[in-house]
Coordinates of N, CA and C in Angstrom, one line a residue:
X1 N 26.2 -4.5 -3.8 CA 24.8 -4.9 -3.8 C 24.2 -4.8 -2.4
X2 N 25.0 -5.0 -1.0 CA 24.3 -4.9 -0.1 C 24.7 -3.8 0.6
X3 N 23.7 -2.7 1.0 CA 23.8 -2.1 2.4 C 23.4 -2.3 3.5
X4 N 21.9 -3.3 3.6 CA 21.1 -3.9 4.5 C 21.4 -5.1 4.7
X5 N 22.8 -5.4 4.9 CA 22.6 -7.1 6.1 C 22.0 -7.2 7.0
X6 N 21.1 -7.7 7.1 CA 20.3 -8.3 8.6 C 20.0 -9.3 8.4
X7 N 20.1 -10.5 9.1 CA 19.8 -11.7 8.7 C 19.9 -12.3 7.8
X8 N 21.1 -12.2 7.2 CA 21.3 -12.9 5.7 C 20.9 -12.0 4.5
X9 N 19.8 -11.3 4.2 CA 19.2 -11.1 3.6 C 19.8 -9.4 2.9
X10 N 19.9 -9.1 1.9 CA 20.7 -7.9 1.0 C 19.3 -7.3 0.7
X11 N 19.4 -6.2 0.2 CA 18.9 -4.8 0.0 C 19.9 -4.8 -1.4
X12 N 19.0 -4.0 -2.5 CA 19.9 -4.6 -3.8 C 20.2 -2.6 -3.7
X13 N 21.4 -2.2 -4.2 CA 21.4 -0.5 -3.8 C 20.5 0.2 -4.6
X14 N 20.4 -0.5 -5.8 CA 19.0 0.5 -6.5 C 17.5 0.4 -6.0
X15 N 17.5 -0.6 -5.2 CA 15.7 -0.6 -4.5 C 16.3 0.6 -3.3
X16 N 17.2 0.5 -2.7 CA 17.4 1.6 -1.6 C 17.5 2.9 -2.2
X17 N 18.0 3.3 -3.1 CA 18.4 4.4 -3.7 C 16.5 5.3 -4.3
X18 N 16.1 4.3 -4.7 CA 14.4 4.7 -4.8 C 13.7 4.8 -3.7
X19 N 13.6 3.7 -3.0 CA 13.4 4.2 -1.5 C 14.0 5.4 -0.9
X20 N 14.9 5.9 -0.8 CA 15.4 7.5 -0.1 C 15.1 8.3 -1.1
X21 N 15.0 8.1 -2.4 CA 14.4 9.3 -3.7 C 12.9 9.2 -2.6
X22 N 12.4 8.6 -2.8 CA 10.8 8.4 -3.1 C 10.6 9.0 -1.2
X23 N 11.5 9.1 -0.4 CA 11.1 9.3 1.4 C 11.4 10.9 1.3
X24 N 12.2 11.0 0.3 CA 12.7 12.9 0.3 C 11.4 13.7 0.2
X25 N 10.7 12.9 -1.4 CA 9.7 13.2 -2.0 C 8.0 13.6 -1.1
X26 N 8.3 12.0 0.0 CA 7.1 12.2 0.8 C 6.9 13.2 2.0
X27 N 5.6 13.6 2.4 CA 5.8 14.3 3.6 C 5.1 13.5 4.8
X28 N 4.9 12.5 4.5 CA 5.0 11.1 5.8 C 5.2 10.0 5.2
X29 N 5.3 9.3 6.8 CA 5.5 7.5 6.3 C 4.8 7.0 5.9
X30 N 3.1 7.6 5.8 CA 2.1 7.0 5.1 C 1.9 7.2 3.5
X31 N 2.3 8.7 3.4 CA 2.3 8.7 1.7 C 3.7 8.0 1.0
X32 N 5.0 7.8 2.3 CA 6.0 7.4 1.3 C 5.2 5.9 1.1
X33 N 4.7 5.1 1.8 CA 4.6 4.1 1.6 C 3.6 3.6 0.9
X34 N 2.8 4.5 0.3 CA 1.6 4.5 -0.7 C 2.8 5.0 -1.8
X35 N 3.6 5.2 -2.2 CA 4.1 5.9 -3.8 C 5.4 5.0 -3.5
X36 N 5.6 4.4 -2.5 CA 6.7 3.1 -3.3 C 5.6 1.8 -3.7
X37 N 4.4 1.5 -3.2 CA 3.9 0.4 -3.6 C 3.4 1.0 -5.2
X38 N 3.6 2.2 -5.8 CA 3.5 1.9 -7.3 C 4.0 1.3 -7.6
X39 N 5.0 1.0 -7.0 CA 7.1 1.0 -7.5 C 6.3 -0.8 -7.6
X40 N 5.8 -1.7 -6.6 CA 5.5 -2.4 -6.6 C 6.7 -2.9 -5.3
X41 N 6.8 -2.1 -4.0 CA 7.4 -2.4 -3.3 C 6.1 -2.0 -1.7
X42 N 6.4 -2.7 -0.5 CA 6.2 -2.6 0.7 C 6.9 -2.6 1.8
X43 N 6.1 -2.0 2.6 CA 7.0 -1.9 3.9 C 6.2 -2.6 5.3
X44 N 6.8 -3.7 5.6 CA 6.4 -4.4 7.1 C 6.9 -4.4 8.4
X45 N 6.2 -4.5 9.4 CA 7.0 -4.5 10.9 C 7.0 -6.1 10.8
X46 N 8.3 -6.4 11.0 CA 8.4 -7.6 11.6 C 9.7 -7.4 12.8
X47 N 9.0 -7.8 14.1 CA 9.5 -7.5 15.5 C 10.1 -6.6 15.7
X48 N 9.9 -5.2 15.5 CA 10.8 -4.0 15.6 C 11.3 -3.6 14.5
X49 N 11.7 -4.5 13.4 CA 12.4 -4.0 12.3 C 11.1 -3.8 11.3
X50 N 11.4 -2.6 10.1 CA 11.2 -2.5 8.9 C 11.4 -3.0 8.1
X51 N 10.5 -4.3 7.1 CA 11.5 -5.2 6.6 C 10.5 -4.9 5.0
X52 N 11.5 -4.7 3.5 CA 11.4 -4.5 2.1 C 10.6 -5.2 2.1
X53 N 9.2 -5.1 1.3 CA 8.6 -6.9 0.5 C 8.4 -6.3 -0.7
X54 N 8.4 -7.6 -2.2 CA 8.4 -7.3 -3.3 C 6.5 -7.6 -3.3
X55 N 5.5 -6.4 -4.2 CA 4.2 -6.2 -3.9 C 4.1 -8.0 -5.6
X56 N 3.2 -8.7 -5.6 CA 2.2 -8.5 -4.9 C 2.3 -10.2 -3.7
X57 N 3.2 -10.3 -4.1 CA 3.7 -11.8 -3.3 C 4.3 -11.6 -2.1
X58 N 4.7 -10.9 -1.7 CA 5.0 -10.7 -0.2 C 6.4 -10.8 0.1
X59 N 7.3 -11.2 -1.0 CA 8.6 -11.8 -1.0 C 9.6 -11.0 -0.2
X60 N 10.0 -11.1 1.1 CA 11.0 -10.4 2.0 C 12.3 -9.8 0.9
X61 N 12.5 -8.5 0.8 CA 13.7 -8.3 0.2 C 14.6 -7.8 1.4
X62 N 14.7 -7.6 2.7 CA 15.5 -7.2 3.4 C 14.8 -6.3 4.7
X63 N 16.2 -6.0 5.3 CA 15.6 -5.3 6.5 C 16.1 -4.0 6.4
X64 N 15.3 -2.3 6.3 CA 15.6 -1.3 6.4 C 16.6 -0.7 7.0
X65 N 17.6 0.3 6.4 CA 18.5 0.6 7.0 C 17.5 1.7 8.2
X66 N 18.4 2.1 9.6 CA 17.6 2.7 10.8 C 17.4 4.0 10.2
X67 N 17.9 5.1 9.1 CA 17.6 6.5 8.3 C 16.8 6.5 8.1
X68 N 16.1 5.1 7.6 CA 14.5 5.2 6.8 C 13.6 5.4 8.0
X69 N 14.0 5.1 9.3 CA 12.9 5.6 10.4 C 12.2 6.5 10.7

């Protein structure tokens, strides 16, 4: 279940696994991150890191592994 430990917090492998489908697919970090929030996912800066939220509540799901950079 986890690849993204950072702070306690797990990355479940099938949200990652759509996430790298869906970054192959994009040809920047702005359209990937417009065609994962269909998915009903986002992506935040919190202090340097990239951190998962579930759309539309804001709910932290983890911190990005450094590939997704």
């Amino acid at each position: 279940m986890a690849q993204a430990d950072i702070g306690g917090t797990l990355i479940e492998d099938g949200i990652l696994d759509l996430l790298r489908q869906e970054r192959t697919k994009a040809l920047s970090a702005r359209e990937w991150k417009f065609r994962i929030a269909g998915f009903g996912y986002a992506i935040k800066d919190v202090r340097g890191s990239q951190v998962v939220t579930k759309l539309p509540q804001g709910t932290e799901l983890g911190v990005l592994p450094a590939q997704f950079g």
